[in-house]
Amino acid sequence: VDVLDLNSLSILDPLEDFLDAHLDRFIAGVRKGRRPQGCPLFNDAIGDGHFSAAGSEVWGERVGRRLLLLMDADRAVRRRGQDSPRREGP
Amino acid sequence: MKIPVFRRRTVRHRQRVLAFVDRVVRREHFFKRAIIVLTGVVIILILRAFPWGRYLSASIDAWARSTFSVALGPDRSRAGIDASWRNFRRREIELSRPRVERFYAESDPAFQKLLRYAGMDPEHGLLRWGNYNWTLLLSSKVFEPDDDGRSYRMRPGLRSIWLRNLAIRAGVPAYYLVPDGPGLADAIRGTSAIVLESSRQATNSWGLRGPEPDPDAPLRGIVLGDSFMQGMFIGDAETPPDCLRRYLQREMKSRVSILNAGVMGYSPEQYYYSLTAFGRQFRPHFVVVSVFANDFGNDADVAGRGVGDWQEGKYWLHNTIKYCRARGWPCLVVAAPVEGSLLNKRNSGYYPGTLANILDLESTLFLDPMEDFVNAHLRAYSPGERRDRLPLRGSLFNDDLHDSHFSAAGSEVWAEAVGRRLVPMLGEIWPGRGEDTSGHDRGDESCE
């Protein structure tokens, strides 16, 4: 993040969402009496560190939300005849 | 008869060098120097050009610094460090006192009257260390000394308010949080001071901002922090801890009491001593530690270059975490976002990245709410009239006051991010969810 010369709005670190989702699933599993082994958001079950289906869902939701917000802000700027918020920063 | 003595004349023989030999020797020296310089240049080029070279260079640098620091440095034991801080703070206060006296003497009578009203004149002003390595001039009517580690604390049961538009000329950082009493209007007459009505604040009987603590509430939490948590220039109901209280009440369907131990100018050492001062009496179910870049040194250096006293901060934060662990209290460390990093280039690798790296903390107990702030900022986006200014409506920071602390809207975003993390954590350890039948207010209010 430090070395990229990018506006903050153009960078997304979804780690906190993954942590929240992990905690939600972990607690839900414990309540059902099935304490999850590892993180259900990754393919831990098969010894792989890529996203599981649930992890993909979290990633997609997070990235989609940011994209929609960026496009909304972009539209708002265009309506007022100003520059893109990604260049100038809302 | 005198015997003649033949003394040997010492003649300095200087062997002459033929010109062509001299040229050869000079060329040889030049050639050797050129080889040394060229070798150096090649090494530098390799170190700069290749990633592994840069890594090697950084490693050698770090090793050399550490070796010299251990070999030549002063006493590195904790007792030695504490003693050196004590001396530094005492010396800085001694140096600041004459500056305050001079500042007072040079002020006009109206301003002197205001300083006397606020308890900030040389005779009564409170000079204490804060903000990691600063010496602060505080109102002795709003704050009182604390010699048990916190340096200073707010007086209990007191109403106070911020004055703005006062240039800091004291030679010492001066905070104009002054008593909100009947004499205030008269005290500011003739000065440039403006009373910031929205900043009115009250302290409870524990000397902390916010409602009276309830040690019998079904769910209790302590928030440790600095001016971000105390709530700079915002109302009592708009501080981040009070927003968190309402969020948890809604989500946990229970009465919640949050002890807002945030005090402006505090840093990790004071967070730790705040916890030890209130923890036993309040018996919290969780602790939140709010940190900011200036906890580790100059905020611009920390946030912009990653340069700060990370080890000192780490020491006190680890003490705080250990204190919580020993009592079974989950301790969530939350990094307050830097406004510049939100609106311009992000440098989160320096701050809070460095902090996340050095703290011995599992990932779920460290929260960087930056992405929530970015999303909230985009949601509130409505272009302002001037293109060189940020839109004021919906701003998450006190931009309209040229201040970079959270606004009421920013407090709300912070509280939601922290609450979202706490709810599942508390769900695991706290059995009382939804079981509050006391009839107390469970908070359907919103922060704004």
mmCIF file of N, CA and C in Angstrom, chain B residues 121-225:
data_model
loop_
_atom_site.group_PDB
_atom_site.id
_atom_site.type_symbol
_atom_site.label_atom_id
_atom_site.label_comp_id
_atom_site.label_asym_id
_atom_site.label_seq_id
_atom_site.Cartn_x
_atom_site.Cartn_y
_atom_site.Cartn_z
ATOM 1 N N ASP B 121 -2.974 30.361 34.016
ATOM 2 C CA ASP B 121 -1.955 31.377 34.234
ATOM 3 C C ASP B 121 -0.733 30.699 34.882
ATOM 4 N N PRO B 122 0.409 31.373 34.899
ATOM 5 C CA PRO B 122 1.637 30.711 35.395
ATOM 6 C C PRO B 122 1.504 30.145 36.804
ATOM 7 N N GLU B 123 0.683 30.809 37.619
ATOM 8 C CA GLU B 123 0.570 30.357 39.001
ATOM 9 C C GLU B 123 -0.248 29.068 39.122
ATOM 10 N N HIS B 124 -1.290 28.956 38.260
ATOM 11 C CA HIS B 124 -2.210 27.827 38.414
ATOM 12 C C HIS B 124 -2.177 26.821 37.258
ATOM 13 N N GLY B 125 -1.659 27.227 36.099
ATOM 14 C CA GLY B 125 -1.697 26.353 34.921
ATOM 15 C C GLY B 125 -1.059 24.991 35.189
ATOM 16 N N LEU B 126 -1.636 23.968 34.628
ATOM 17 C CA LEU B 126 -1.150 22.609 34.849
ATOM 18 C C LEU B 126 -0.204 22.225 33.714
ATOM 19 N N LEU B 127 1.055 22.063 34.042
ATOM 20 C CA LEU B 127 2.054 21.633 33.045
ATOM 21 C C LEU B 127 2.359 20.160 33.284
ATOM 22 N N ARG B 128 1.933 19.326 32.377
ATOM 23 C CA ARG B 128 2.132 17.883 32.528
ATOM 24 C C ARG B 128 2.522 17.275 31.195
ATOM 25 N N TRP B 129 3.148 16.112 31.240
ATOM 26 C CA TRP B 129 3.522 15.458 29.982
ATOM 27 C C TRP B 129 2.307 14.736 29.399
ATOM 28 N N GLY B 130 2.282 14.678 28.070
ATOM 29 C CA GLY B 130 1.223 13.971 27.359
ATOM 30 C C GLY B 130 1.634 13.805 25.915
ATOM 31 N N ASN B 131 0.730 13.253 25.098
ATOM 32 C CA ASN B 131 1.013 13.087 23.660
ATOM 33 C C ASN B 131 2.389 12.483 23.406
ATOM 34 N N TYR B 132 2.692 11.416 24.090
ATOM 35 C CA TYR B 132 3.956 10.678 23.988
ATOM 36 C C TYR B 132 5.132 11.457 24.576
ATOM 37 N N ASN B 133 5.529 12.589 23.993
ATOM 38 C CA ASN B 133 6.716 13.277 24.532
ATOM 39 C C ASN B 133 6.535 14.798 24.567
ATOM 40 N N TRP B 134 5.273 15.233 24.680
ATOM 41 C CA TRP B 134 5.021 16.675 24.761
ATOM 42 C C TRP B 134 4.852 17.103 26.213
ATOM 43 N N THR B 135 4.982 18.410 26.400
ATOM 44 C CA THR B 135 4.583 19.009 27.672
ATOM 45 C C THR B 135 3.399 19.909 27.371
ATOM 46 N N LEU B 136 2.293 19.680 28.058
ATOM 47 C CA LEU B 136 1.045 20.377 27.736
ATOM 48 C C LEU B 136 0.701 21.394 28.814
ATOM 49 N N LEU B 137 0.106 22.495 28.387
ATOM 50 C CA LEU B 137 -0.448 23.456 29.336
ATOM 51 C C LEU B 137 -1.958 23.243 29.369
ATOM 52 N N LEU B 138 -2.469 22.833 30.538
ATOM 53 C CA LEU B 138 -3.883 22.491 30.677
ATOM 54 C C LEU B 138 -4.524 23.361 31.747
ATOM 55 N N SER B 139 -5.841 23.445 31.667
ATOM 56 C CA SER B 139 -6.583 24.183 32.672
ATOM 57 C C SER B 139 -6.594 23.387 33.971
ATOM 58 N N SER B 140 -6.141 24.021 35.051
ATOM 59 C CA SER B 140 -6.132 23.313 36.336
ATOM 60 C C SER B 140 -7.538 23.249 36.929
ATOM 61 N N LYS B 141 -8.482 23.944 36.285
ATOM 62 C CA LYS B 141 -9.861 23.850 36.784
ATOM 63 C C LYS B 141 -10.603 22.690 36.119
ATOM 64 N N VAL B 142 -10.088 22.220 34.983
ATOM 65 C CA VAL B 142 -10.712 21.101 34.264
ATOM 66 C C VAL B 142 -9.933 19.806 34.525
ATOM 67 N N PHE B 143 -8.618 19.949 34.667
ATOM 68 C CA PHE B 143 -7.765 18.771 34.887
ATOM 69 C C PHE B 143 -7.084 18.872 36.242
ATOM 70 N N GLU B 144 -6.640 17.720 36.732
ATOM 71 C CA GLU B 144 -5.860 17.704 37.968
ATOM 72 C C GLU B 144 -4.681 16.757 37.787
ATOM 73 N N PRO B 145 -3.607 16.946 38.560
ATOM 74 C CA PRO B 145 -2.438 16.074 38.390
ATOM 75 C C PRO B 145 -2.766 14.638 38.786
ATOM 76 N N ASP B 146 -2.099 13.703 38.148
ATOM 77 C CA ASP B 146 -2.220 12.291 38.523
ATOM 78 C C ASP B 146 -0.803 11.735 38.586
ATOM 79 N N ASP B 147 -0.390 11.340 39.779
ATOM 80 C CA ASP B 147 0.974 10.847 39.930
ATOM 81 C C ASP B 147 1.031 9.328 40.001
ATOM 82 N N ASP B 148 -0.065 8.692 39.584
ATOM 83 C CA ASP B 148 -0.084 7.223 39.566
ATOM 84 C C ASP B 148 0.056 6.680 38.143
ATOM 85 N N GLY B 149 0.659 7.475 37.266
ATOM 86 C CA GLY B 149 0.953 6.968 35.925
ATOM 87 C C GLY B 149 0.242 7.685 34.802
ATOM 88 N N ARG B 150 -0.886 8.341 35.116
ATOM 89 C CA ARG B 150 -1.643 8.981 34.037
ATOM 90 C C ARG B 150 -1.208 10.425 33.780
ATOM 91 N N SER B 151 -0.368 10.952 34.620
ATOM 92 C CA SER B 151 0.153 12.314 34.481
ATOM 93 C C SER B 151 -0.892 13.376 34.833
ATOM 94 N N TYR B 152 -2.076 13.272 34.242
ATOM 95 C CA TYR B 152 -3.165 14.186 34.581
ATOM 96 C C TYR B 152 -4.476 13.466 34.304
ATOM 97 N N ARG B 153 -5.539 13.967 34.855
ATOM 98 C CA ARG B 153 -6.855 13.365 34.643
ATOM 99 C C ARG B 153 -7.902 14.459 34.723
ATOM 100 N N MET B 154 -9.094 14.160 34.217
ATOM 101 C CA MET B 154 -10.152 15.167 34.255
ATOM 102 C C MET B 154 -10.780 15.188 35.655
ATOM 103 N N ARG B 155 -11.208 16.387 36.049
ATOM 104 C CA ARG B 155 -11.855 16.511 37.353
ATOM 105 C C ARG B 155 -13.267 15.933 37.257
ATOM 106 N N PRO B 156 -13.733 15.262 38.288
ATOM 107 C CA PRO B 156 -15.077 14.671 38.222
ATOM 108 C C PRO B 156 -16.177 15.721 38.352
ATOM 109 N N GLY B 157 -17.338 15.391 37.803
ATOM 110 C CA GLY B 157 -18.534 16.223 37.961
ATOM 111 C C GLY B 157 -18.361 17.642 37.468
ATOM 112 N N LEU B 158 -17.749 17.810 36.319
ATOM 113 C CA LEU B 158 -17.448 19.163 35.835
ATOM 114 C C LEU B 158 -17.932 19.355 34.405
ATOM 115 N N ARG B 159 -18.463 20.533 34.136
ATOM 116 C CA ARG B 159 -18.845 20.869 32.756
ATOM 117 C C ARG B 159 -17.759 21.777 32.169
ATOM 118 N N SER B 160 -17.379 21.471 30.959
ATOM 119 C CA SER B 160 -16.350 22.291 30.321
ATOM 120 C C SER B 160 -16.684 22.466 28.846
ATOM 121 N N ILE B 161 -15.946 23.353 28.192
ATOM 122 C CA ILE B 161 -16.245 23.675 26.797
ATOM 123 C C ILE B 161 -14.955 24.147 26.114
ATOM 124 N N TRP B 162 -14.911 23.964 24.805
ATOM 125 C CA TRP B 162 -13.705 24.353 24.058
ATOM 126 C C TRP B 162 -13.779 25.800 23.591
ATOM 127 N N LEU B 163 -12.646 26.479 23.689
ATOM 128 C CA LEU B 163 -12.514 27.803 23.084
ATOM 129 C C LEU B 163 -11.691 27.658 21.810
ATOM 130 N N ARG B 164 -12.124 28.324 20.755
ATOM 131 C CA ARG B 164 -11.389 28.272 19.485
ATOM 132 C C ARG B 164 -10.883 29.668 19.142
ATOM 133 N N ASN B 165 -10.138 29.721 18.084
ATOM 134 C CA ASN B 165 -9.638 30.993 17.563
ATOM 135 C C ASN B 165 -8.631 31.663 18.488
ATOM 136 N N LEU B 166 -7.906 30.838 19.233
ATOM 137 C CA LEU B 166 -6.855 31.374 20.091
ATOM 138 C C LEU B 166 -5.527 30.844 19.572
ATOM 139 N N ALA B 167 -4.715 31.717 19.077
ATOM 140 C CA ALA B 167 -3.418 31.290 18.538
ATOM 141 C C ALA B 167 -2.574 30.758 19.693
ATOM 142 N N ILE B 168 -1.899 29.658 19.449
ATOM 143 C CA ILE B 168 -1.040 29.088 20.492
ATOM 144 C C ILE B 168 0.291 29.827 20.457
ATOM 145 N N ARG B 169 0.441 30.725 21.421
ATOM 146 C CA ARG B 169 1.669 31.520 21.443
ATOM 147 C C ARG B 169 2.486 31.229 22.683
ATOM 148 N N ALA B 170 2.027 30.247 23.432
ATOM 149 C CA ALA B 170 2.620 30.046 24.748
ATOM 150 C C ALA B 170 4.008 29.433 24.695
ATOM 151 N N GLY B 171 4.425 28.934 23.543
ATOM 152 C CA GLY B 171 5.696 28.221 23.484
ATOM 153 C C GLY B 171 5.536 26.807 24.021
ATOM 154 N N VAL B 172 4.322 26.495 24.431
ATOM 155 C CA VAL B 172 3.965 25.179 24.957
ATOM 156 C C VAL B 172 2.597 24.868 24.357
ATOM 157 N N PRO B 173 2.350 23.630 23.916
ATOM 158 C CA PRO B 173 1.000 23.321 23.426
ATOM 159 C C PRO B 173 -0.042 23.579 24.528
ATOM 160 N N ALA B 174 -0.968 24.478 24.256
ATOM 161 C CA ALA B 174 -1.978 24.846 25.255
ATOM 162 C C ALA B 174 -3.347 24.421 24.760
ATOM 163 N N TYR B 175 -4.083 23.702 25.597
ATOM 164 C CA TYR B 175 -5.414 23.213 25.215
ATOM 165 C C TYR B 175 -6.468 24.014 25.972
ATOM 166 N N TYR B 176 -7.289 24.712 25.200
ATOM 167 C CA TYR B 176 -8.262 25.611 25.825
ATOM 168 C C TYR B 176 -9.603 24.929 26.049
ATOM 169 N N LEU B 177 -9.581 23.856 26.788
ATOM 170 C CA LEU B 177 -10.813 23.240 27.288
ATOM 171 C C LEU B 177 -11.012 23.846 28.671
ATOM 172 N N VAL B 178 -12.002 24.729 28.788
ATOM 173 C CA VAL B 178 -12.101 25.568 29.987
ATOM 174 C C VAL B 178 -13.429 25.310 30.703
ATOM 175 N N PRO B 179 -13.530 25.697 31.962
ATOM 176 C CA PRO B 179 -14.785 25.465 32.689
ATOM 177 C C PRO B 179 -15.944 26.189 32.016
ATOM 178 N N ASP B 180 -17.059 25.499 31.938
ATOM 179 C CA ASP B 180 -18.250 26.081 31.334
ATOM 180 C C ASP B 180 -19.103 26.659 32.468
ATOM 181 N N GLY B 181 -18.682 27.800 32.958
ATOM 182 C CA GLY B 181 -19.365 28.387 34.102
ATOM 183 C C GLY B 181 -19.961 29.740 33.767
ATOM 184 N N PRO B 182 -20.621 30.344 34.741
ATOM 185 C CA PRO B 182 -21.278 31.636 34.500
ATOM 186 C C PRO B 182 -20.285 32.759 34.168
ATOM 187 N N GLY B 183 -19.033 32.600 34.544
ATOM 188 C CA GLY B 183 -18.060 33.673 34.292
ATOM 189 C C GLY B 183 -17.419 33.602 32.918
ATOM 190 N N LEU B 184 -17.794 32.607 32.107
ATOM 191 C CA LEU B 184 -17.091 32.409 30.841
ATOM 192 C C LEU B 184 -17.288 33.590 29.879
ATOM 193 N N ALA B 185 -18.542 34.046 29.761
ATOM 194 C CA ALA B 185 -18.823 35.123 28.807
ATOM 195 C C ALA B 185 -17.992 36.359 29.148
ATOM 196 N N ASP B 186 -17.891 36.635 30.426
ATOM 197 C CA ASP B 186 -17.116 37.794 30.853
ATOM 198 C C ASP B 186 -15.615 37.565 30.624
ATOM 199 N N ALA B 187 -15.190 36.311 30.831
ATOM 200 C CA ALA B 187 -13.759 35.989 30.719
ATOM 201 C C ALA B 187 -13.255 36.137 29.285
ATOM 202 N N ILE B 188 -14.107 35.854 28.314
ATOM 203 C CA ILE B 188 -13.602 35.917 26.924
ATOM 204 C C ILE B 188 -13.771 37.322 26.319
ATOM 205 N N ARG B 189 -14.431 38.194 27.027
ATOM 206 C CA ARG B 189 -14.650 39.542 26.488
ATOM 207 C C ARG B 189 -13.299 40.228 26.239
ATOM 208 N N GLY B 190 -13.169 40.783 25.053
ATOM 209 C CA GLY B 190 -11.932 41.492 24.718
ATOM 210 C C GLY B 190 -10.853 40.604 24.123
ATOM 211 N N THR B 191 -11.137 39.287 24.014
ATOM 212 C CA THR B 191 -10.171 38.365 23.393
ATOM 213 C C THR B 191 -10.750 37.872 22.064
ATOM 214 N N SER B 192 -9.933 37.137 21.324
ATOM 215 C CA SER B 192 -10.399 36.607 20.041
ATOM 216 C C SER B 192 -11.133 35.274 20.203
ATOM 217 N N ALA B 193 -11.272 34.812 21.454
ATOM 218 C CA ALA B 193 -11.821 33.467 21.701
ATOM 219 C C ALA B 193 -13.263 33.337 21.236
ATOM 220 N N ILE B 194 -13.560 32.171 20.670
ATOM 221 C CA ILE B 194 -14.924 31.835 20.268
ATOM 222 C C ILE B 194 -15.308 30.561 21.015
ATOM 223 N N VAL B 195 -16.470 30.599 21.641
ATOM 224 C CA VAL B 195 -16.933 29.412 22.370
ATOM 225 C C VAL B 195 -17.547 28.442 21.359
ATOM 226 N N LEU B 196 -17.062 27.203 21.381
ATOM 227 C CA LEU B 196 -17.594 26.196 20.462
ATOM 228 C C LEU B 196 -18.739 25.465 21.172
ATOM 229 N N GLU B 197 -19.941 25.928 20.901
ATOM 230 C CA GLU B 197 -21.113 25.454 21.649
ATOM 231 C C GLU B 197 -21.287 23.939 21.553
ATOM 232 N N SER B 198 -20.953 23.376 20.362
ATOM 233 C CA SER B 198 -21.183 21.936 20.159
ATOM 234 C C SER B 198 -20.219 21.067 20.970
ATOM 235 N N SER B 199 -19.236 21.705 21.620
ATOM 236 C CA SER B 199 -18.196 20.906 22.285
ATOM 237 C C SER B 199 -18.410 20.784 23.786
ATOM 238 N N ARG B 200 -19.591 21.196 24.234
ATOM 239 C CA ARG B 200 -19.848 21.168 25.684
ATOM 240 C C ARG B 200 -19.694 19.729 26.197
ATOM 241 N N GLN B 201 -18.960 19.550 27.279
ATOM 242 C CA GLN B 201 -18.788 18.183 27.792
ATOM 243 C C GLN B 201 -18.918 18.141 29.310
ATOM 244 N N ALA B 202 -19.342 16.976 29.802
ATOM 245 C CA ALA B 202 -19.500 16.783 31.245
ATOM 246 C C ALA B 202 -18.737 15.542 31.660
ATOM 247 N N THR B 203 -18.138 15.607 32.838
ATOM 248 C CA THR B 203 -17.477 14.405 33.362
ATOM 249 C C THR B 203 -18.348 13.824 34.466
ATOM 250 N N ASN B 204 -18.310 12.508 34.566
ATOM 251 C CA ASN B 204 -19.103 11.834 35.595
ATOM 252 C C ASN B 204 -18.314 11.787 36.911
ATOM 253 N N SER B 205 -18.849 11.046 37.877
ATOM 254 C CA SER B 205 -18.203 11.043 39.203
ATOM 255 C C SER B 205 -16.858 10.305 39.185
ATOM 256 N N TRP B 206 -16.573 9.579 38.108
ATOM 257 C CA TRP B 206 -15.280 8.901 37.992
ATOM 258 C C TRP B 206 -14.256 9.786 37.275
ATOM 259 N N GLY B 207 -14.659 10.992 36.918
ATOM 260 C CA GLY B 207 -13.737 11.896 36.221
ATOM 261 C C GLY B 207 -13.551 11.522 34.768
ATOM 262 N N LEU B 208 -14.564 10.900 34.164
ATOM 263 C CA LEU B 208 -14.484 10.495 32.760
ATOM 264 C C LEU B 208 -15.667 11.069 32.001
ATOM 265 N N ARG B 209 -15.493 11.254 30.719
ATOM 266 C CA ARG B 209 -16.576 11.816 29.917
ATOM 267 C C ARG B 209 -17.635 10.738 29.678
ATOM 268 N N GLY B 210 -18.890 11.177 29.738
ATOM 269 C CA GLY B 210 -19.960 10.226 29.446
ATOM 270 C C GLY B 210 -20.877 10.039 30.634
ATOM 271 N N PRO B 211 -21.894 9.173 30.440
ATOM 272 C CA PRO B 211 -22.857 8.970 31.521
ATOM 273 C C PRO B 211 -22.224 8.287 32.729
ATOM 274 N N GLU B 212 -22.934 8.329 33.822
ATOM 275 C CA GLU B 212 -22.439 7.710 35.059
ATOM 276 C C GLU B 212 -22.216 6.203 34.840
ATOM 277 N N PRO B 213 -21.036 5.688 35.164
ATOM 278 C CA PRO B 213 -20.782 4.254 34.945
ATOM 279 C C PRO B 213 -21.713 3.388 35.791
ATOM 280 N N ASP B 214 -22.071 2.250 35.238
ATOM 281 C CA ASP B 214 -22.943 1.338 35.963
ATOM 282 C C ASP B 214 -22.240 -0.019 36.100
ATOM 283 N N PRO B 215 -21.537 -0.222 37.203
ATOM 284 C CA PRO B 215 -20.812 -1.494 37.377
ATOM 285 C C PRO B 215 -21.727 -2.698 37.490
ATOM 286 N N ASP B 216 -23.054 -2.461 37.581
ATOM 287 C CA ASP B 216 -23.990 -3.583 37.655
ATOM 288 C C ASP B 216 -24.705 -3.832 36.334
ATOM 289 N N ALA B 217 -24.360 -3.101 35.300
ATOM 290 C CA ALA B 217 -24.998 -3.311 33.999
ATOM 291 C C ALA B 217 -24.689 -4.734 33.512
ATOM 292 N N PRO B 218 -25.630 -5.368 32.808
ATOM 293 C CA PRO B 218 -25.380 -6.753 32.350
ATOM 294 C C PRO B 218 -24.175 -6.865 31.420
ATOM 295 N N LEU B 219 -23.904 -5.822 30.642
ATOM 296 C CA LEU B 219 -22.736 -5.866 29.753
ATOM 297 C C LEU B 219 -21.933 -4.586 29.938
ATOM 298 N N ARG B 220 -20.633 -4.754 30.234
ATOM 299 C CA ARG B 220 -19.792 -3.591 30.534
ATOM 300 C C ARG B 220 -18.500 -3.637 29.728
ATOM 301 N N GLY B 221 -18.088 -2.464 29.290
ATOM 302 C CA GLY B 221 -16.835 -2.392 28.544
ATOM 303 C C GLY B 221 -16.079 -1.118 28.877
ATOM 304 N N ILE B 222 -14.758 -1.189 28.760
ATOM 305 C CA ILE B 222 -13.918 0.003 28.957
ATOM 306 C C ILE B 222 -13.299 0.366 27.621
ATOM 307 N N VAL B 223 -13.357 1.634 27.268
ATOM 308 C CA VAL B 223 -12.669 2.116 26.068
ATOM 309 C C VAL B 223 -11.509 3.000 26.523
ATOM 310 N N LEU B 224 -10.290 2.593 26.170
ATOM 311 C CA LEU B 224 -9.097 3.378 26.503
ATOM 312 C C LEU B 224 -8.687 4.157 25.263
ATOM 313 N N GLY B 225 -8.212 5.354 25.430
ATOM 314 C CA GLY B 225 -7.783 6.107 24.258
ATOM 315 C C GLY B 225 -7.462 7.538 24.583
#
